[in-house]
Tab-separated table of C-alpha atoms and ligand atoms in Angstrom:
chain	number	residue	atom	x	y	z
A	623	UNK	CA	0.000	0.000	0.000
A	624	UNK	CA	1.161	3.461	-0.872
A	625	UNK	CA	0.440	5.351	2.330
A	626	UNK	CA	1.368	8.757	3.660
A	627	UNK	CA	1.685	9.780	7.269
A	628	UNK	CA	-0.271	12.728	8.579
A	629	UNK	CA	1.738	15.947	8.190
A	630	UNK	CA	1.727	16.629	11.937
A	631	UNK	CA	3.976	13.603	12.472
A	632	UNK	CA	6.896	15.444	10.881
A	633	UNK	CA	6.734	18.006	13.712
A	634	UNK	CA	7.149	15.412	16.421
A	635	UNK	CA	10.639	14.930	17.808
A	636	UNK	CA	12.137	12.065	19.723
A	637	UNK	CA	14.249	11.403	22.791
A	638	UNK	CA	17.942	10.812	22.112
A	639	UNK	CA	18.464	8.736	25.252
A	640	UNK	CA	16.195	5.975	24.008
A	641	UNK	CA	17.866	5.989	20.568
A	642	UNK	CA	21.404	5.788	21.963
A	643	UNK	CA	20.322	3.059	24.376
A	644	UNK	CA	19.098	1.015	21.383
A	645	UNK	CA	22.416	1.566	19.527
A	646	UNK	CA	24.419	0.649	22.627
A	647	UNK	CA	22.378	-2.542	23.067
A	648	UNK	CA	23.029	-3.447	19.421
A	649	UNK	CA	26.795	-3.081	20.032
A	650	UNK	CA	26.498	-5.237	23.140
A	651	UNK	CA	24.685	-7.887	21.109
A	652	UNK	CA	27.824	-7.995	18.903
A	653	UNK	CA	29.883	-8.728	22.013
A	654	UNK	CA	31.198	-5.169	22.671
A	655	UNK	CA	31.321	-3.767	26.198
A	656	UNK	CA	29.499	-0.504	26.806
A	657	UNK	CA	29.333	1.676	29.917
A	658	UNK	CA	25.843	3.162	29.995
A	659	UNK	CA	25.808	6.832	30.879
A	660	UNK	CA	23.086	7.779	28.411
A	661	UNK	CA	19.703	7.060	29.923
A	662	UNK	CA	18.190	9.142	32.698
A	663	UNK	CA	17.155	6.491	35.146
A	664	UNK	CA	18.443	5.606	38.603
A	665	UNK	CA	20.455	2.366	38.687
A	666	UNK	CA	18.824	1.539	42.054
A	667	UNK	CA	15.968	-0.874	42.499
A	668	UNK	CA	12.503	0.372	43.447
A	669	UNK	CA	12.272	0.127	47.271
A	670	UNK	CA	10.732	-3.180	48.444
A	671	UNK	CA	7.873	-1.563	50.406
A	672	UNK	CA	6.604	0.014	47.162
A	673	UNK	CA	6.696	-3.313	45.304
A	674	UNK	CA	4.857	-5.018	48.162
A	675	UNK	CA	2.185	-2.302	48.090
A	676	UNK	CA	1.678	-2.996	44.374
A	677	UNK	CA	1.256	-6.783	44.946
A	678	UNK	CA	-1.159	-6.076	47.785
A	679	UNK	CA	-3.163	-3.656	45.660
A	680	UNK	CA	-3.410	-6.296	42.911
A	681	UNK	CA	-4.637	-8.861	45.432
A	682	UNK	CA	-7.072	-6.289	46.840
A	683	UNK	CA	-8.670	-5.934	43.407
A	684	UNK	CA	-7.066	-2.756	42.025
A	685	UNK	CA	-7.026	-4.395	38.617
A	686	UNK	CA	-9.992	-2.599	37.020
A	687	UNK	CA	-10.816	0.771	35.500
A	688	UNK	CA	-10.575	3.803	37.781
A	689	UNK	CA	-11.412	7.513	37.174
A	690	UNK	CA	-9.286	9.226	34.492
A	691	UNK	CA	-7.558	11.762	36.776
A	692	UNK	CA	-6.737	9.040	39.301
A	693	UNK	CA	-7.949	7.065	42.309
A	694	UNK	CA	-9.442	9.346	44.973
A	695	UNK	CA	-7.099	8.200	47.778
A	696	UNK	CA	-4.052	8.568	45.551
A	697	UNK	CA	-5.046	12.085	44.459
A	698	UNK	CA	-5.602	12.997	48.109
A	699	UNK	CA	-2.208	11.611	49.110
A	700	UNK	CA	-0.417	13.443	46.277
A	701	UNK	CA	-2.271	16.682	47.068
A	702	UNK	CA	-1.069	16.458	50.685
A	703	UNK	CA	2.450	15.566	49.538
A	704	UNK	CA	2.766	18.491	47.101
A	705	UNK	CA	1.068	20.856	49.533
A	706	UNK	CA	3.625	19.814	52.166
A	707	UNK	CA	6.580	20.213	49.804
A	708	UNK	CA	5.465	23.636	48.651
A	709	UNK	CA	3.821	25.098	51.739
A	710	UNK	CA	0.641	25.842	49.785
A	711	UNK	CA	-2.747	24.150	50.172
A	712	UNK	CA	-3.369	21.751	47.265
A	713	UNK	CA	-6.746	20.059	46.713
A	714	UNK	CA	-7.217	16.556	45.255
A	715	UNK	CA	-9.142	18.168	42.349
A	716	UNK	CA	-5.924	19.995	41.486
A	717	UNK	CA	-4.091	16.711	40.821
A	718	UNK	CA	-4.010	14.468	37.760
A	719	UNK	CA	-2.165	11.160	38.059
A	720	UNK	CA	-0.516	10.157	34.807
A	721	UNK	CA	1.421	7.270	33.281
A	722	UNK	CA	4.845	8.799	33.983
A	723	UNK	CA	5.427	12.552	34.156
A	724	UNK	CA	5.651	12.938	30.380
A	725	UNK	CA	1.908	12.974	29.603
A	726	UNK	CA	1.537	16.102	31.768
A	727	UNK	CA	3.612	17.994	29.160
A	728	UNK	CA	1.518	16.716	26.300
A	729	UNK	CA	-1.803	17.289	28.058
A	730	UNK	CA	-0.979	20.781	29.345
A	731	UNK	CA	0.426	22.108	26.073
A	732	UNK	CA	-2.421	20.559	24.050
A	733	UNK	CA	-5.071	21.895	26.420
A	734	UNK	CA	-3.701	25.423	26.838
A	735	UNK	CA	-1.752	26.551	23.772
A	736	UNK	CA	-3.358	27.496	20.446
A	737	UNK	CA	-1.719	27.039	17.061
A	738	UNK	CA	0.552	29.996	16.327
A	739	UNK	CA	0.949	31.002	19.984
A	740	UNK	CA	4.413	31.072	21.503
A	741	UNK	CA	5.936	28.866	24.169
A	742	UNK	CA	9.290	29.787	25.701
A	743	UNK	CA	11.243	26.711	26.741
A	744	UNK	CA	14.728	25.826	28.066
A	745	UNK	CA	17.366	25.085	25.441
A	746	UNK	CA	19.239	22.885	26.073
A	747	UNK	CA	16.273	21.201	27.726
A	748	UNK	CA	14.266	18.037	27.971
A	749	UNK	CA	13.551	17.333	24.282
A	750	UNK	CA	9.871	16.515	24.678
A	751	UNK	CA	8.977	20.170	25.384
A	752	UNK	CA	10.092	21.367	21.951
A	753	UNK	CA	8.619	18.286	20.292
A	754	UNK	CA	5.125	18.803	21.703
A	755	UNK	CA	5.144	22.575	21.163
A	756	UNK	CA	5.883	21.980	17.484
A	757	UNK	CA	3.421	19.090	17.283
A	758	UNK	CA	0.479	21.270	18.337
A	759	UNK	CA	1.480	23.928	15.765
A	760	UNK	CA	2.667	26.464	18.342
A	761	UNK	CA	5.910	28.384	17.979
A	762	UNK	CA	8.826	27.147	20.087
A	763	UNK	CA	10.944	30.018	21.430
A	764	UNK	CA	14.217	28.773	22.947
A	765	UNK	CA	15.578	30.376	26.107
A	766	UNK	CA	19.308	29.533	26.214
A	767	UNK	CA	20.803	27.999	29.360
A	768	UNK	CA	24.518	28.539	28.787
A	769	UNK	CA	27.671	27.341	30.512
A	770	UNK	CA	29.118	30.880	30.740
A	771	UNK	CA	26.270	31.797	33.098
A	772	UNK	CA	26.375	28.501	35.021
A	773	UNK	CA	23.414	27.325	32.948
A	774	UNK	CA	21.097	29.966	34.395
A	775	UNK	CA	18.773	31.640	31.904
A	776	UNK	CA	19.354	35.311	31.130
A	777	UNK	CA	16.294	36.959	32.640
A	778	UNK	CA	16.785	40.197	30.658
A	779	UNK	CA	16.592	38.099	27.519
A	780	UNK	CA	13.529	36.298	28.864
A	781	UNK	CA	11.844	39.661	29.348
A	782	UNK	CA	12.512	40.491	25.697
A	783	UNK	CA	11.238	37.121	24.490
A	784	UNK	CA	7.857	37.613	26.144
A	785	UNK	CA	5.396	38.996	23.569
A	786	UNK	CA	1.594	39.307	23.397
A	787	UNK	CA	1.666	35.882	21.722
A	788	UNK	CA	3.465	34.163	24.607
A	789	UNK	CA	1.076	31.647	26.115
A	790	UNK	CA	3.376	29.487	28.170
A	791	UNK	CA	6.793	29.572	29.801
A	792	UNK	CA	8.413	26.244	30.622
A	793	UNK	CA	10.936	26.123	33.433
A	794	UNK	CA	12.739	23.056	34.743
A	795	UNK	CA	14.581	23.103	38.025
A	796	UNK	CA	16.706	21.109	38.792
A	797	UNK	CA	17.411	21.175	35.098
A	798	UNK	CA	17.962	18.282	32.734
A	799	UNK	CA	20.564	18.165	31.135
A	800	UNK	CA	22.723	20.649	33.105
A	801	UNK	CA	21.718	20.054	36.742
A	802	UNK	CA	21.348	23.812	37.320
A	803	UNK	CA	18.760	24.873	39.884
A	804	UNK	CA	16.990	28.178	40.346
A	805	UNK	CA	16.932	30.021	43.653
A	806	UNK	CA	13.734	31.481	45.082
A	807	UNK	CA	15.054	34.949	44.150
A	808	UNK	CA	15.473	33.911	40.519
A	809	UNK	CA	12.018	32.364	40.500
A	810	UNK	CA	10.658	35.553	42.028
A	811	UNK	CA	12.134	37.535	39.135
A	812	UNK	CA	10.503	35.166	36.658
A	813	UNK	CA	7.184	35.361	38.510
A	814	UNK	CA	7.351	39.165	38.332
A	815	UNK	CA	7.603	38.930	34.527
A	816	UNK	CA	4.481	36.780	34.092
A	817	UNK	CA	2.275	37.240	37.149
A	818	UNK	CA	-1.280	38.259	36.248
A	819	UNK	CA	-0.601	37.954	32.504
A	820	UNK	CA	-2.282	35.403	30.286
A	821	UNK	CA	0.842	33.223	30.458
A	822	UNK	CA	0.997	29.741	31.974
A	823	UNK	CA	4.131	28.580	33.716
A	824	UNK	CA	4.813	24.888	33.284
A	825	UNK	CA	7.267	24.027	36.064
A	826	UNK	CA	8.963	20.671	35.584
A	827	UNK	CA	10.096	19.714	39.073
A	828	UNK	CA	10.655	15.992	38.675
A	829	UNK	CA	14.150	16.270	40.225
A	830	UNK	CA	13.061	18.496	43.144
A	831	UNK	CA	14.338	16.112	45.840
A	832	UNK	CA	17.622	15.275	44.102
A	833	UNK	CA	20.071	18.078	44.883
A	834	UNK	CA	23.585	18.514	46.336
A	835	UNK	CA	24.699	20.962	48.980
A	836	UNK	CA	21.383	22.819	48.915
A	837	UNK	CA	18.162	22.049	50.778
A	838	UNK	CA	15.449	19.930	49.170
A	839	UNK	CA	12.885	20.249	47.819
A	840	UNK	CA	14.466	22.801	45.541
A	841	UNK	CA	12.375	25.995	45.358
A	842	UNK	CA	9.217	26.203	43.261
A	843	UNK	CA	7.559	29.153	41.534
A	844	UNK	CA	4.275	27.565	42.671
A	845	UNK	CA	4.987	28.716	46.238
A	846	UNK	CA	5.135	32.402	45.287
A	847	UNK	CA	2.120	34.653	45.872
A	848	UNK	CA	-0.472	34.393	43.105
A	849	UNK	CA	1.493	31.871	41.063
A	850	UNK	CA	-0.528	28.781	42.011
A	851	UNK	CA	-3.331	30.051	39.735
A	852	UNK	CA	-1.146	30.091	36.625
A	853	UNK	CA	1.288	27.236	37.220
A	854	UNK	CA	1.238	23.600	36.161
A	855	UNK	CA	3.691	21.466	38.119
A	856	UNK	CA	5.139	18.363	36.507
A	857	UNK	CA	6.319	15.834	39.072
A	858	UNK	CA	6.475	12.093	39.436
A	859	UNK	CA	7.857	8.923	40.913
A	860	UNK	CA	10.288	7.833	38.169
A	861	UNK	CA	13.434	9.479	39.479
A	862	UNK	CA	13.175	9.903	43.252
A	863	UNK	CA	11.682	6.430	43.839
A	864	UNK	CA	13.581	4.687	41.012
A	865	UNK	CA	10.251	3.800	39.377
A	866	UNK	CA	10.913	4.658	35.714
A	867	UNK	CA	9.344	1.482	34.356
A	868	UNK	CA	6.214	1.740	36.472
A	869	UNK	CA	5.076	4.853	34.596
A	870	UNK	CA	3.720	6.997	37.401
A	871	UNK	CA	3.731	10.771	37.447
A	872	UNK	CA	1.389	13.619	38.215
A	873	UNK	CA	0.435	17.146	37.333
A	874	UNK	CA	-0.706	19.890	39.694
A	875	UNK	CA	-2.825	22.692	38.204
A	876	UNK	CA	-6.037	24.690	38.719
A	877	UNK	CA	-8.979	22.290	38.740
A	878	UNK	CA	-10.421	23.440	35.383
A	879	UNK	CA	-7.076	22.692	33.749
A	880	UNK	CA	-6.984	19.278	35.443
A	881	UNK	CA	-10.470	18.576	34.046
A	882	UNK	CA	-9.302	19.285	30.470
A	883	UNK	CA	-6.146	17.249	30.975
A	884	UNK	CA	-8.303	14.382	32.278
A	885	UNK	CA	-10.346	14.519	29.064
A	886	UNK	CA	-7.107	14.065	27.132
A	887	UNK	CA	-6.146	11.189	29.412
A	888	UNK	CA	-9.556	9.595	28.821
A	889	UNK	CA	-9.076	9.944	25.069
A	890	UNK	CA	-5.686	8.240	25.100
A	891	UNK	CA	-4.838	5.670	27.783
A	892	UNK	CA	-7.788	6.355	30.151
A	893	UNK	CA	-5.737	6.437	33.360
A	894	UNK	CA	-2.518	5.370	35.045
A	895	UNK	CA	-2.534	1.698	36.104
A	896	UNK	CA	-4.705	1.254	39.201
A	897	UNK	CA	-2.375	-0.876	41.380
A	898	UNK	CA	0.578	1.334	40.412
A	899	UNK	CA	-1.299	4.359	41.756
A	900	UNK	CA	-1.826	2.498	45.047
A	901	UNK	CA	1.912	1.727	45.195
A	902	UNK	CA	2.485	5.454	44.694
A	903	UNK	CA	0.627	6.158	47.958
A	904	UNK	CA	3.054	3.849	49.781
A	905	UNK	CA	6.005	5.536	48.042
A	906	UNK	CA	5.187	8.962	49.430
A	907	UNK	CA	3.758	7.883	52.789
A	908	UNK	CA	6.136	5.013	53.592
A	909	UNK	CA	9.773	5.115	54.758
A	910	UNK	CA	11.984	7.552	52.835
A	911	UNK	CA	15.373	5.905	53.499
A	912	UNK	CA	15.602	4.504	49.952
A	913	UNK	CA	15.498	7.901	48.200
A	914	UNK	CA	17.789	9.443	50.839
A	915	UNK	CA	20.425	6.708	50.338
A	916	UNK	CA	20.192	7.035	46.582
A	917	UNK	CA	20.818	10.786	46.696
A	918	UNK	CA	23.775	10.263	49.070
A	919	UNK	CA	25.294	7.811	46.615
A	920	UNK	CA	24.676	10.181	43.678
A	921	UNK	CA	26.494	12.912	45.621
A	922	UNK	CA	29.632	10.749	45.941
A	923	UNK	CA	29.621	9.884	42.248
A	924	UNK	CA	28.972	13.478	41.239
A	925	UNK	CA	31.953	14.737	43.170
A	926	UNK	CA	34.276	12.221	41.561
A	927	UNK	CA	32.839	12.627	38.064
A	928	UNK	CA	33.025	16.437	38.014
A	929	UNK	CA	36.591	16.497	39.297
A	930	UNK	CA	37.820	13.769	36.954
A	931	UNK	CA	36.262	15.475	33.925
A	932	UNK	CA	37.780	18.843	34.867
A	933	UNK	CA	41.173	17.118	35.141
A	934	UNK	CA	41.046	16.289	31.414
A	935	UNK	CA	42.716	19.117	29.440
A	936	UNK	CA	40.239	21.008	27.226
A	937	UNK	CA	37.195	19.769	29.162
A	938	UNK	CA	35.098	21.916	31.473
A	939	UNK	CA	32.406	20.588	33.758
A	940	UNK	CA	30.215	22.856	35.875
A	941	UNK	CA	29.156	20.968	39.018
A	942	UNK	CA	25.436	20.183	38.791
A	943	UNK	CA	23.395	21.342	41.787
A	944	UNK	CA	20.647	18.811	41.182
A	945	UNK	CA	19.393	15.835	39.091
A	946	UNK	CA	21.985	13.172	38.148
A	947	UNK	CA	23.680	14.472	35.027
A	948	UNK	CA	26.879	16.252	34.110
A	949	UNK	CA	26.983	18.439	31.008
A	950	UNK	CA	30.683	18.995	30.262
A	951	UNK	CA	31.940	21.030	27.317
A	952	UNK	CA	34.727	19.852	25.043
A	953	UNK	CA	35.644	23.180	23.524
A	954	UNK	CA	39.348	22.357	23.567
A	955	UNK	CA	38.707	19.822	20.785
A	956	UNK	CA	37.739	20.426	17.218
A	957	UNK	CA	34.894	17.941	17.035
A	958	UNK	CA	31.121	18.333	17.034
A	959	UNK	CA	29.121	16.978	19.949
A	960	UNK	CA	27.323	14.552	17.634
A	961	UNK	CA	30.569	13.084	16.283
A	962	UNK	CA	32.133	12.926	19.725
A	963	UNK	CA	29.132	11.075	21.185
A	964	UNK	CA	29.052	8.596	18.294
A	965	UNK	CA	32.790	7.930	18.358
A	966	UNK	CA	32.917	7.604	22.143
A	967	UNK	CA	30.254	4.927	21.899
A	968	UNK	CA	31.730	3.069	18.925
A	969	UNK	CA	35.437	3.415	19.723
A	970	UNK	CA	35.619	3.780	23.508
A	971	UNK	CA	32.458	1.930	24.573
A	972	UNK	CA	31.107	4.896	26.560
A	973	UNK	CA	27.464	5.770	25.869
A	974	UNK	CA	26.592	9.418	26.457
A	975	UNK	CA	24.330	11.855	24.673
A	976	UNK	CA	25.243	14.679	22.355
A	977	UNK	CA	24.314	18.022	23.911
A	978	UNK	CA	22.345	18.772	20.748
A	979	UNK	CA	19.863	16.020	21.684
A	980	UNK	CA	18.628	18.738	24.075
A	981	UNK	CA	18.484	21.532	21.502
A	982	UNK	CA	20.821	23.674	19.432
A	983	UNK	CA	22.283	25.451	22.464
A	984	UNK	CA	23.635	22.108	23.653
A	985	UNK	CA	26.329	22.165	20.935
A	986	UNK	CA	29.819	21.732	22.379
A	987	UNK	CA	28.559	19.532	25.224
A	988	UNK	CA	27.852	15.920	26.044
A	989	UNK	CA	25.466	14.711	28.721
A	990	UNK	CA	26.457	11.833	30.944
A	991	UNK	CA	24.227	10.400	33.615
A	992	UNK	CA	25.843	9.372	36.888
A	993	UNK	CA	23.226	6.709	37.458
A	994	UNK	CA	25.950	4.082	37.182
A	995	UNK	CA	28.418	2.688	39.722
A	996	UNK	CA	31.407	4.751	40.852
A	997	UNK	CA	33.699	2.047	39.428
A	998	UNK	CA	32.068	2.300	36.011
A	999	UNK	CA	32.192	6.095	36.135
A	1000	UNK	CA	35.928	5.943	36.895
A	1001	UNK	CA	36.546	3.589	33.965
A	1002	UNK	CA	34.372	5.738	31.672
A	1003	UNK	CA	36.255	8.962	32.480
A	1004	UNK	CA	39.561	7.214	31.855
A	1005	UNK	CA	38.304	6.019	28.491
A	1006	UNK	CA	37.045	9.508	27.619
A	1007	UNK	CA	40.429	11.003	28.577
A	1008	UNK	CA	42.339	8.428	26.506
A	1009	UNK	CA	40.069	8.930	23.524
A	1010	UNK	CA	40.523	12.709	23.615
A	1011	UNK	CA	44.309	12.393	23.991
A	1012	UNK	CA	44.451	10.434	20.746
A	1013	UNK	CA	42.130	12.715	18.758
B	2131	LIG	C1	13.091	16.975	33.086
B	2131	LIG	C2	12.299	15.732	32.916
B	2131	LIG	N1	10.974	15.790	32.953
B	2131	LIG	C3	10.215	14.702	32.791
B	2131	LIG	C4	10.775	13.469	32.552
B	2131	LIG	C5	9.888	12.292	32.278
B	2131	LIG	O1	9.662	11.495	33.354
B	2131	LIG	P1	8.816	10.158	33.247
B	2131	LIG	O2	9.755	9.061	32.905
B	2131	LIG	O3	8.179	10.008	34.587
B	2131	LIG	O4	7.786	10.341	32.181
B	2131	LIG	C6	12.165	13.348	32.507
B	2131	LIG	C7	12.789	12.044	32.222
B	2131	LIG	O5	13.923	11.920	31.871
B	2131	LIG	C8	12.946	14.514	32.701
B	2131	LIG	O6	14.282	14.465	32.657
């Protein structure tokens, strides 16, 4: 059959981490050894109490359809959890539980942004933002997060980028891929630019409890006066509870927005898996030693990784304040990020991502995850150093 795909499909992007993972697996199938520093998932197991809660929920009959925005008890628990993190009252009607955090991006942008309207988003940034903005026919306006300013956005530039067509501003703190976080003062400045205007803030806070040398949760624009009414929080269980494969996330937004997002959920996958939602209640209400230990271990790896990368001539690595990625630059070498990432994988057996997988302003960088053992990180940095020496 001679078939054509719908035009909108050409606007949809992809996620480099999944592509590189597939290439790395193909090399492994040929017998090559690869150190995986590409995918953004904790190398820890989901804590046992959460798994047990899922089995119990299955046995208790949570194996049927439930309401699209989520099971009542789970929405209540998440509302209390977010309210506690942010010091603001959150109602269960202001929560949608989703299959991973990702659908919140798709639902919020689809529900709130018209074709032709503008969305300002972090670049480099999580690639799905730009993909969905383009998919819905909106205009994606990149806000650069650059190494020379410690990966903090230039707020004077942001002010200039805001036009009457701006409908949404996406912020992500702690930031993937750079690990930069925003202080309350910086968030205050951003809030002052948008407060009371017809501009939604989509605040991706999935790494809010993974930070180093600063208190957690990292600050949220949601906590600032008046901002709850125009903010959509993206959060979830994938990172902090090492639950990537469970697909459990949530959005926090005004209840009318949640209702529209629920309609989108109903029209796609109906709802997040019932017994997984019940396990989510245990995750946030049960013991928190698992996440705490994981973050402690990340901190040790981060310290080693950053130092070892900075010891390589021509490499610069700003220490990430949060998340579990480093985003070093390789400006001392005359090679594009894409070529460097490909050759490191093929020739040195180290899988990382080209900075450009996160947008054009990621050129000159690679992203490595430190969700791998300290031993593997040490071997990987040695291999990177050797490869660069012989370039
Ligand atoms: C910034 C950011 N937001 C959202 C997500 C998606 O999370 P989930 O796997 O829960 O859909 C990721 C995953 O890498 C991320 O880095």
